[in-house]
Coordinates of C-alpha atoms in Angstrom, one line a residue:
M1 CA 120.6 155.3 103.0
N2 CA 118.9 154.6 99.7
L3 CA 121.3 151.8 99.0
F4 CA 122.3 148.5 100.5
T5 CA 125.9 148.0 101.3
A6 CA 128.0 145.6 99.2
A7 CA 127.8 143.0 101.9
E8 CA 124.0 143.3 102.2
T9 CA 123.6 143.2 98.5
V10 CA 125.6 139.9 98.2
S11 CA 123.7 138.5 101.1
N12 CA 120.4 139.4 99.5
Y13 CA 121.4 137.8 96.3
A14 CA 122.3 134.6 98.1
N15 CA 118.7 134.4 99.2
A16 CA 117.3 135.4 95.8
G17 CA 119.5 132.9 94.0
A18 CA 118.3 130.2 96.2
G19 CA 114.7 131.0 95.1
K20 CA 115.8 131.0 91.5
A21 CA 117.3 127.5 91.8
K22 CA 113.9 126.2 93.1
L23 CA 111.6 127.7 90.5
P24 CA 109.3 125.3 88.6
I25 CA 110.7 124.5 85.1
S26 CA 107.6 126.0 83.5
K27 CA 108.3 129.3 85.2
M28 CA 112.0 129.2 84.3
L29 CA 111.1 128.7 80.6
V30 CA 108.4 131.5 80.5
L31 CA 110.5 134.0 82.4
G32 CA 113.5 132.9 80.3
I33 CA 111.6 133.6 77.0
L34 CA 110.7 137.0 78.4
A35 CA 114.3 137.8 79.2
G36 CA 115.4 136.6 75.8
M37 CA 113.1 139.0 74.1
L38 CA 113.9 141.9 76.6
I39 CA 117.6 141.5 75.7
G40 CA 116.7 141.0 72.0
F41 CA 114.8 144.2 71.7
P42 CA 117.9 146.4 72.6
S43 CA 119.8 144.3 70.0
C44 CA 117.3 145.4 67.4
V45 CA 117.4 149.0 68.7
T46 CA 121.1 149.2 68.3
N47 CA 121.0 147.6 64.8
M48 CA 118.4 150.1 63.7
A49 CA 120.2 153.1 65.3
T50 CA 123.6 152.4 63.9
F51 CA 123.2 150.8 60.5
G52 CA 123.8 154.1 58.8
I53 CA 126.7 155.2 61.0
T54 CA 130.1 154.7 59.3
N55 CA 132.3 155.9 62.2
Y56 CA 133.0 152.7 64.2
G57 CA 133.7 154.4 67.5
L58 CA 130.5 156.5 67.3
S59 CA 128.6 153.4 66.4
R60 CA 129.9 151.5 69.4
M61 CA 129.1 154.4 71.7
V62 CA 125.5 154.8 70.5
S63 CA 125.1 151.0 70.8
G64 CA 126.3 151.1 74.4
L65 CA 124.1 154.0 75.4
L66 CA 121.0 152.4 74.0
F67 CA 121.5 148.7 74.6
A68 CA 122.3 149.2 78.3
F69 CA 118.6 149.8 79.2
G70 CA 118.0 146.1 78.5
L71 CA 119.3 144.6 81.8
G72 CA 117.2 147.0 83.8
T73 CA 114.0 145.9 82.1
V74 CA 115.0 142.3 82.8
I75 CA 115.6 142.9 86.5
L76 CA 112.6 145.1 87.1
T77 CA 110.2 142.7 85.4
G78 CA 111.6 139.6 87.3
A79 CA 112.6 137.9 84.0
E80 CA 115.2 135.1 84.2
L81 CA 118.5 135.8 82.3
F82 CA 121.1 133.1 82.0
T83 CA 124.1 135.4 82.2
G84 CA 123.0 137.1 85.4
N85 CA 122.0 133.7 86.9
T86 CA 125.6 132.6 86.9
L87 CA 125.6 134.5 90.3
I88 CA 123.6 131.7 91.8
T89 CA 127.2 130.5 92.5
I90 CA 126.9 132.8 95.6
S91 CA 123.9 130.8 96.8
V92 CA 125.7 127.5 96.3
L93 CA 128.7 128.7 98.2
E94 CA 126.4 129.8 101.0
K95 CA 124.8 126.3 101.0
K96 CA 121.4 127.9 100.2
A97 CA 121.2 126.2 96.8
T98 CA 122.6 123.0 95.4
V99 CA 124.9 122.6 92.3
G100 CA 122.1 120.6 90.7
G101 CA 119.6 123.3 91.3
M102 CA 121.9 125.9 89.9
L103 CA 122.6 123.8 86.7
R104 CA 118.9 123.1 86.3
N105 CA 118.2 126.8 86.4
W106 CA 121.0 127.5 83.9
V107 CA 119.8 124.9 81.4
F108 CA 116.1 125.8 81.3
V109 CA 116.6 129.6 81.5
Y110 CA 119.2 129.4 78.7
L111 CA 116.7 127.4 76.6
G112 CA 114.0 130.0 77.4
N113 CA 116.4 132.8 76.5
F114 CA 117.1 131.1 73.2
I115 CA 113.5 130.6 72.3
G116 CA 112.7 134.3 73.1
S117 CA 115.6 135.5 71.0
M118 CA 114.7 133.2 68.1
L119 CA 111.0 134.3 68.1
L120 CA 112.0 138.0 68.0
A121 CA 114.6 137.5 65.3
A122 CA 112.3 135.4 63.1
I123 CA 109.5 138.0 63.3
C124 CA 111.9 140.9 62.5
A125 CA 113.5 139.0 59.6
N126 CA 110.4 137.6 58.0
F127 CA 107.9 140.5 58.3
G128 CA 109.7 143.4 56.8
W129 CA 111.5 145.1 59.7
L130 CA 114.9 144.5 58.2
S131 CA 113.9 146.2 54.9
A132 CA 114.6 149.7 56.5
G133 CA 116.9 151.9 54.5
S134 CA 116.2 150.0 51.2
N135 CA 117.4 146.7 52.9
A136 CA 120.5 148.4 54.3
L137 CA 119.4 147.3 57.8
A138 CA 119.4 143.7 56.6
V139 CA 122.8 144.0 55.1
S140 CA 124.2 145.5 58.3
S141 CA 122.6 142.8 60.5
M142 CA 124.1 140.1 58.3
K143 CA 127.5 141.7 58.5
I144 CA 127.2 141.8 62.3
A145 CA 126.2 138.1 62.4
V146 CA 129.1 137.1 60.1
T147 CA 131.6 138.9 62.3
K148 CA 130.2 137.4 65.5
S149 CA 130.1 133.9 64.1
T150 CA 133.6 133.9 62.7
M151 CA 135.7 135.2 65.6
P152 CA 138.6 132.9 66.7
F153 CA 137.4 130.6 69.5
A154 CA 139.8 132.2 72.1
N155 CA 138.7 135.7 71.2
A156 CA 135.0 134.9 71.6
F157 CA 135.7 133.1 74.9
F158 CA 137.6 135.9 76.5
M159 CA 135.3 138.6 75.2
G160 CA 132.6 136.5 76.8
V161 CA 134.5 136.5 80.1
L162 CA 134.9 140.2 80.2
C163 CA 131.3 140.8 79.2
N164 CA 129.8 138.8 82.0
I165 CA 132.1 140.3 84.6
L166 CA 130.4 143.5 83.8
V167 CA 126.9 142.1 83.5
T168 CA 127.0 140.3 86.9
L169 CA 128.4 143.5 88.5
G170 CA 125.5 145.3 86.9
V171 CA 123.0 142.8 88.4
L172 CA 124.6 143.3 91.9
M173 CA 124.8 147.1 91.5
S174 CA 121.1 147.1 90.5
L175 CA 120.1 145.1 93.5
A176 CA 122.0 147.5 95.7
G177 CA 119.4 150.1 95.0
K178 CA 116.2 150.5 97.1
D179 CA 114.2 152.4 94.4
G180 CA 113.5 151.9 90.7
V181 CA 115.7 154.6 89.4
S182 CA 118.7 153.5 91.5
R183 CA 118.2 149.9 90.3
F184 CA 117.9 150.9 86.7
I185 CA 121.0 153.1 86.7
G186 CA 123.0 150.4 88.6
A187 CA 122.3 148.0 85.8
W188 CA 122.8 150.5 83.0
V189 CA 126.4 151.6 83.7
P190 CA 128.3 148.3 83.5
V191 CA 126.2 147.1 80.5
M192 CA 126.9 150.4 78.7
F193 CA 130.6 149.7 79.3
F194 CA 130.6 146.1 77.8
V195 CA 128.6 147.0 74.7
T196 CA 130.7 150.1 73.9
C197 CA 133.8 147.9 74.3
G198 CA 132.3 145.3 72.0
F199 CA 132.5 142.4 74.4
N200 CA 130.3 139.3 73.7
H201 CA 127.0 138.5 75.5
S202 CA 125.7 135.0 74.7
I203 CA 122.0 136.0 74.9
A204 CA 122.3 139.3 73.0
D205 CA 124.4 137.5 70.4
M206 CA 121.5 135.1 69.9
T207 CA 119.4 137.9 68.5
Y208 CA 122.2 139.5 66.6
C209 CA 123.2 136.3 64.9
M210 CA 119.8 134.9 64.3
L211 CA 118.7 138.2 62.6
G212 CA 121.4 137.5 60.1
L213 CA 120.6 133.8 59.8
F214 CA 116.9 134.4 59.2
A215 CA 117.6 137.3 56.8
K216 CA 119.6 134.9 54.7
N217 CA 116.3 133.1 53.8
V218 CA 114.9 136.3 52.2
P219 CA 116.0 136.7 48.6
A220 CA 115.9 140.5 48.6
Y221 CA 118.1 140.7 51.6
V222 CA 120.5 138.1 50.1
A223 CA 120.8 140.1 46.9
A224 CA 121.5 143.3 48.8
A225 CA 124.1 141.6 50.9
Q226 CA 125.8 140.0 47.9
E227 CA 126.0 143.4 46.3
A228 CA 127.6 144.8 49.4
G229 CA 130.1 142.0 49.5
V230 CA 129.0 140.3 52.7
A231 CA 130.6 136.9 53.1
L232 CA 127.3 135.0 53.2
E233 CA 129.1 131.6 52.9
S234 CA 130.3 132.2 56.4
L235 CA 126.8 132.9 57.7
T236 CA 125.7 129.4 58.8
W237 CA 124.1 127.8 61.8
G238 CA 127.3 125.7 62.3
N239 CA 129.5 128.8 62.5
Y240 CA 127.1 130.5 64.9
L241 CA 126.8 127.5 67.2
L242 CA 130.5 126.6 67.3
G243 CA 132.1 130.0 66.6
N244 CA 129.9 132.1 68.8
M245 CA 127.4 130.3 71.0
L246 CA 129.7 127.8 72.5
P247 CA 132.8 129.9 73.3
V248 CA 130.8 133.0 74.3
T249 CA 128.6 131.0 76.6
L250 CA 131.6 129.3 78.2
G251 CA 133.2 132.7 78.7
N252 CA 130.1 134.1 80.2
I253 CA 130.0 131.3 82.7
V254 CA 133.6 131.8 83.7
G255 CA 133.2 135.6 84.1
G256 CA 130.0 135.4 86.0
V257 CA 131.2 132.6 88.3
A258 CA 134.4 134.5 89.0
V259 CA 132.4 137.5 90.2
G260 CA 130.1 135.3 92.3
V261 CA 133.1 133.6 94.0
T262 CA 134.9 136.9 94.5
M263 CA 131.9 138.6 96.1
W264 CA 131.1 135.6 98.3
F265 CA 134.7 135.4 99.5
A266 CA 134.9 139.1 100.2
Y267 CA 131.6 139.5 102.0
L268 CA 130.1 136.2 103.1
R269 CA 132.9 133.7 103.7
G270 CA 133.1 132.7 107.4
K271 CA 130.1 134.8 108.4
K272 CA 127.2 133.1 110.3

């Protein structure tokens, strides 16, 4: 067979997660920065591809089809992505990693993801990329950032839960493959689902929101957004951190841990 069984995949991840928990901090940060950018690039791609599409359903579908390639690039390059690493729960339950090691990985990988996302967003906002379509791309990016930063806390949390159920399933489905194509497609399908549905991914939202936040520092983009009626007063770092980053991250943790516990219970519990 060209695929591992579900039980073999979960067992393989238990070993892989143990290694992740023991990585040097410097490596976590560097590979985290890489993953932040590799998830940020599809965010930029979807913004560019959809800013001129007025049909919302079509816009979501195009976003899903394009963004979904991001997780495959993360997995095949060995980059460290916080949302996927919530599966280290499997390693902890198998006693191959400690809770402290898992939390250490989460903290430094998340920090690396944030840095990578911020670097990409800052470059795009400050060096002309957002000027596409006579600044229409900047206006669209700022609208997206406002929408993501002003969701009710509960909405953002539960959209984060649903998102990371699919992301972590994508990680496991990818690891079930024994060749590059199988691994890429395994990661692509669940991510396409979550993006098309509009669920919230904390690391992708870093780029989406920071594109808008950095665009707010460019007078030409601000003027275009004001003319389009974008609620720029709601586009603040405080709204992003408390209205998106916190609830979505918590939701992602709950969704990912739930998948990890479920898979461990179904395939590894009680086995020697």
